[in-house]
XYZ file of C-alpha atoms in Angstrom:
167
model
C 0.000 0.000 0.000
C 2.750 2.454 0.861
C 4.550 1.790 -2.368
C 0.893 2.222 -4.701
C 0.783 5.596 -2.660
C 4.181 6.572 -3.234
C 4.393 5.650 -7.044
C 0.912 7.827 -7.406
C 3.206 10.739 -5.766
C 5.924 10.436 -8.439
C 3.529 9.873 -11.275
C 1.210 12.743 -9.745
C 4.227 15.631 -9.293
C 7.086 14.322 -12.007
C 4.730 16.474 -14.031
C 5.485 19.930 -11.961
C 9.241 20.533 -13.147
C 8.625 19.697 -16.487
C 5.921 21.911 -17.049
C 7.250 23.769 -19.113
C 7.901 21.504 -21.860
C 4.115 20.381 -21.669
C 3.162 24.223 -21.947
C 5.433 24.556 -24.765
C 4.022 21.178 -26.309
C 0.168 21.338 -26.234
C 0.562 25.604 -26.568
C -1.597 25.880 -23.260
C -1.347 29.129 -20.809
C 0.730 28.378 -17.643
C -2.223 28.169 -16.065
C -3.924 26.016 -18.184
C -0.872 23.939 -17.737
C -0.715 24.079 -13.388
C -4.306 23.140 -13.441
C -3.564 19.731 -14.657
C -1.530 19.251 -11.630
C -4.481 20.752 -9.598
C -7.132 18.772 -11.282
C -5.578 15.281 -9.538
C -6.489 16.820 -6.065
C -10.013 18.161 -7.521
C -10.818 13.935 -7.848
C -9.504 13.867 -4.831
C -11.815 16.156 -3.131
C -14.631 14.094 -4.349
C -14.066 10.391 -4.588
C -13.242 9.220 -1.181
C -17.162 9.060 -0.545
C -17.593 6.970 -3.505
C -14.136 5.077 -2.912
C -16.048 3.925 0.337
C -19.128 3.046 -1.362
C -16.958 1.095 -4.169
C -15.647 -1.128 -1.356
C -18.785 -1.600 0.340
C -20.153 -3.049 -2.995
C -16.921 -4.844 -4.136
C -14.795 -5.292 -0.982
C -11.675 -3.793 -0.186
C -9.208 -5.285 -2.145
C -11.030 -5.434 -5.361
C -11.768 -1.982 -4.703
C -7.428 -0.705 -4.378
C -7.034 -2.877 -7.320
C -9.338 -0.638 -9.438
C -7.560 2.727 -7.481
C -4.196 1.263 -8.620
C -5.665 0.145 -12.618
C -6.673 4.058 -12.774
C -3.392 4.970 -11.345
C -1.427 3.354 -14.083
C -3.883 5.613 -16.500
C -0.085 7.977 -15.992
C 1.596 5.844 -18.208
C -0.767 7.253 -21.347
C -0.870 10.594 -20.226
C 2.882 11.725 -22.107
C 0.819 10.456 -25.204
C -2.631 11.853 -25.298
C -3.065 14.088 -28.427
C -4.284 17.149 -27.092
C -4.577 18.826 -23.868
C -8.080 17.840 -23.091
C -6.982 14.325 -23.707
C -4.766 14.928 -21.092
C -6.591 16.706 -18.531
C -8.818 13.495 -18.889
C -6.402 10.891 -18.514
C -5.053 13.200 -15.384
C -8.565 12.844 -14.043
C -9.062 9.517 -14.137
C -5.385 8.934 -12.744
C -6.469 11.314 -9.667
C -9.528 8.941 -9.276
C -7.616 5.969 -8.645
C -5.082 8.113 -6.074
C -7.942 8.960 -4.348
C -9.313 5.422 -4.461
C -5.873 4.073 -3.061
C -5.732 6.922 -0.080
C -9.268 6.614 0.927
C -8.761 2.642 1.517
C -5.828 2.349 2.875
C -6.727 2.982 6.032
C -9.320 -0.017 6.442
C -6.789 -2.268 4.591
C -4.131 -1.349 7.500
C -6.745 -2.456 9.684
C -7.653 -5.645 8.193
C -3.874 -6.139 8.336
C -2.133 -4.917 10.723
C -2.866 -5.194 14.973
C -3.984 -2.528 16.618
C -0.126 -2.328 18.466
C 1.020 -1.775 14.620
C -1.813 0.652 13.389
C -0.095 3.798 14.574
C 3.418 2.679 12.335
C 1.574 1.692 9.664
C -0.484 4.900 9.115
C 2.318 6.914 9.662
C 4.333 5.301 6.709
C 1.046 5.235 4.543
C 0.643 9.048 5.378
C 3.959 9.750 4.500
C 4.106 7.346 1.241
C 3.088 10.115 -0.869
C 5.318 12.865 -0.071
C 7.931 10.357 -0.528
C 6.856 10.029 -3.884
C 6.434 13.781 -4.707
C 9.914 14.059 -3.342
C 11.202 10.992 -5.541
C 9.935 13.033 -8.265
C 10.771 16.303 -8.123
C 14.407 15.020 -7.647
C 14.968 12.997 -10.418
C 12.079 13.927 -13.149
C 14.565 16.868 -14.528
C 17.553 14.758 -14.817
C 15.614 11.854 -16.191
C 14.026 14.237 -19.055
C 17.278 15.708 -19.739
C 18.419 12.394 -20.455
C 15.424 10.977 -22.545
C 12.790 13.415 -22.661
C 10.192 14.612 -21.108
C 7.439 12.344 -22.400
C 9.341 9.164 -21.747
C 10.358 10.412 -18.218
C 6.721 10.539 -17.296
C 6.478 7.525 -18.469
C 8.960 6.096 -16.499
C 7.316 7.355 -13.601
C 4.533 5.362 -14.050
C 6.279 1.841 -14.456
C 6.162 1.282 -10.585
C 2.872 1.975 -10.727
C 1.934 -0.353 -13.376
C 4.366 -3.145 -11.371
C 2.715 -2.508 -7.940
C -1.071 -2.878 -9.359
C 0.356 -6.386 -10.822
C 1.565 -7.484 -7.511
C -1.841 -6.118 -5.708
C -3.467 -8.466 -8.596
């Protein structure tokens, strides 16, 4: 669970120091271009009520496995066509954060004893400010090296790996 968290953080804020080569790309306004970082936490103002009702319906695990699916939606955001395209795919991607954050919780305590709990949150409420700093340390290297599309993408691979193992 910490790890889905913390590769949502580097898939969520790799984004931020690139900007603006995906400005310059899709010939958006800088602020056209921030609120597609914003528009992650806009699902997540919204979805942890239906995240809740998701697990209810499906149960808990089924229910991070669809957060973490949605979450790997970053690895097709470097090639949507045009900036709507993206600001969808960003969407959706912010869905299955939220899905993954809203549940963890109740997973931790369907795992984990109640002498554990406090450890266990901790790390999963740190997971993704790990990521966020993961990724605003390496994404400007990594694009320098091979891009800035294909550095976002390799931000999402541990993503992709991590909903595989939840599977």
């Amino acid at each position: 669970m910490f790890l889905m968290y913390m590769a949502f953080g580097v898939s969520w804020m790799a984004v931020a120091p690139l900007l603006p080569d995906v400005i310059a790309h899709y010939k958006v306004t800088l602020a056209e271009g921030a609120f597609m970082i914003s528009l992650v936490s806009v699902s997540k103002a919204f979805v942890p009520l239906l995240a809740g009702m998701l697990a209810a319906r499906i149960g808990l695990k089924r229910a991070l496995l669809l957060g973490a699916v949605l979450a790997c939606v970053s690895i097709l955001v470097p090639s949507a066509r045009t900036f709507d395209e993206l600001l969808i795919m960003r969407f959706v991607f912010g869905i299955g954060g939220a899905i993954i954050v809203t549940l963890m919780g109740a997973m931790a305590m369907e795992w984990f004893g109640r002498d554990e709990l406090p450890l266990v949150n901790g790390l999963n409420n740190v997971a993704v400010n790990t990521g966020i700093t993961v990724a605003l340390d390496t994404s400007v290297q990594m694009a320098a090296r091979v891009g800035w599309q294909d550095a976002l993408r390799s931000c999402a691979i541990p993503a992709i790996g991590l909903a595989g193992l939840w599977a």
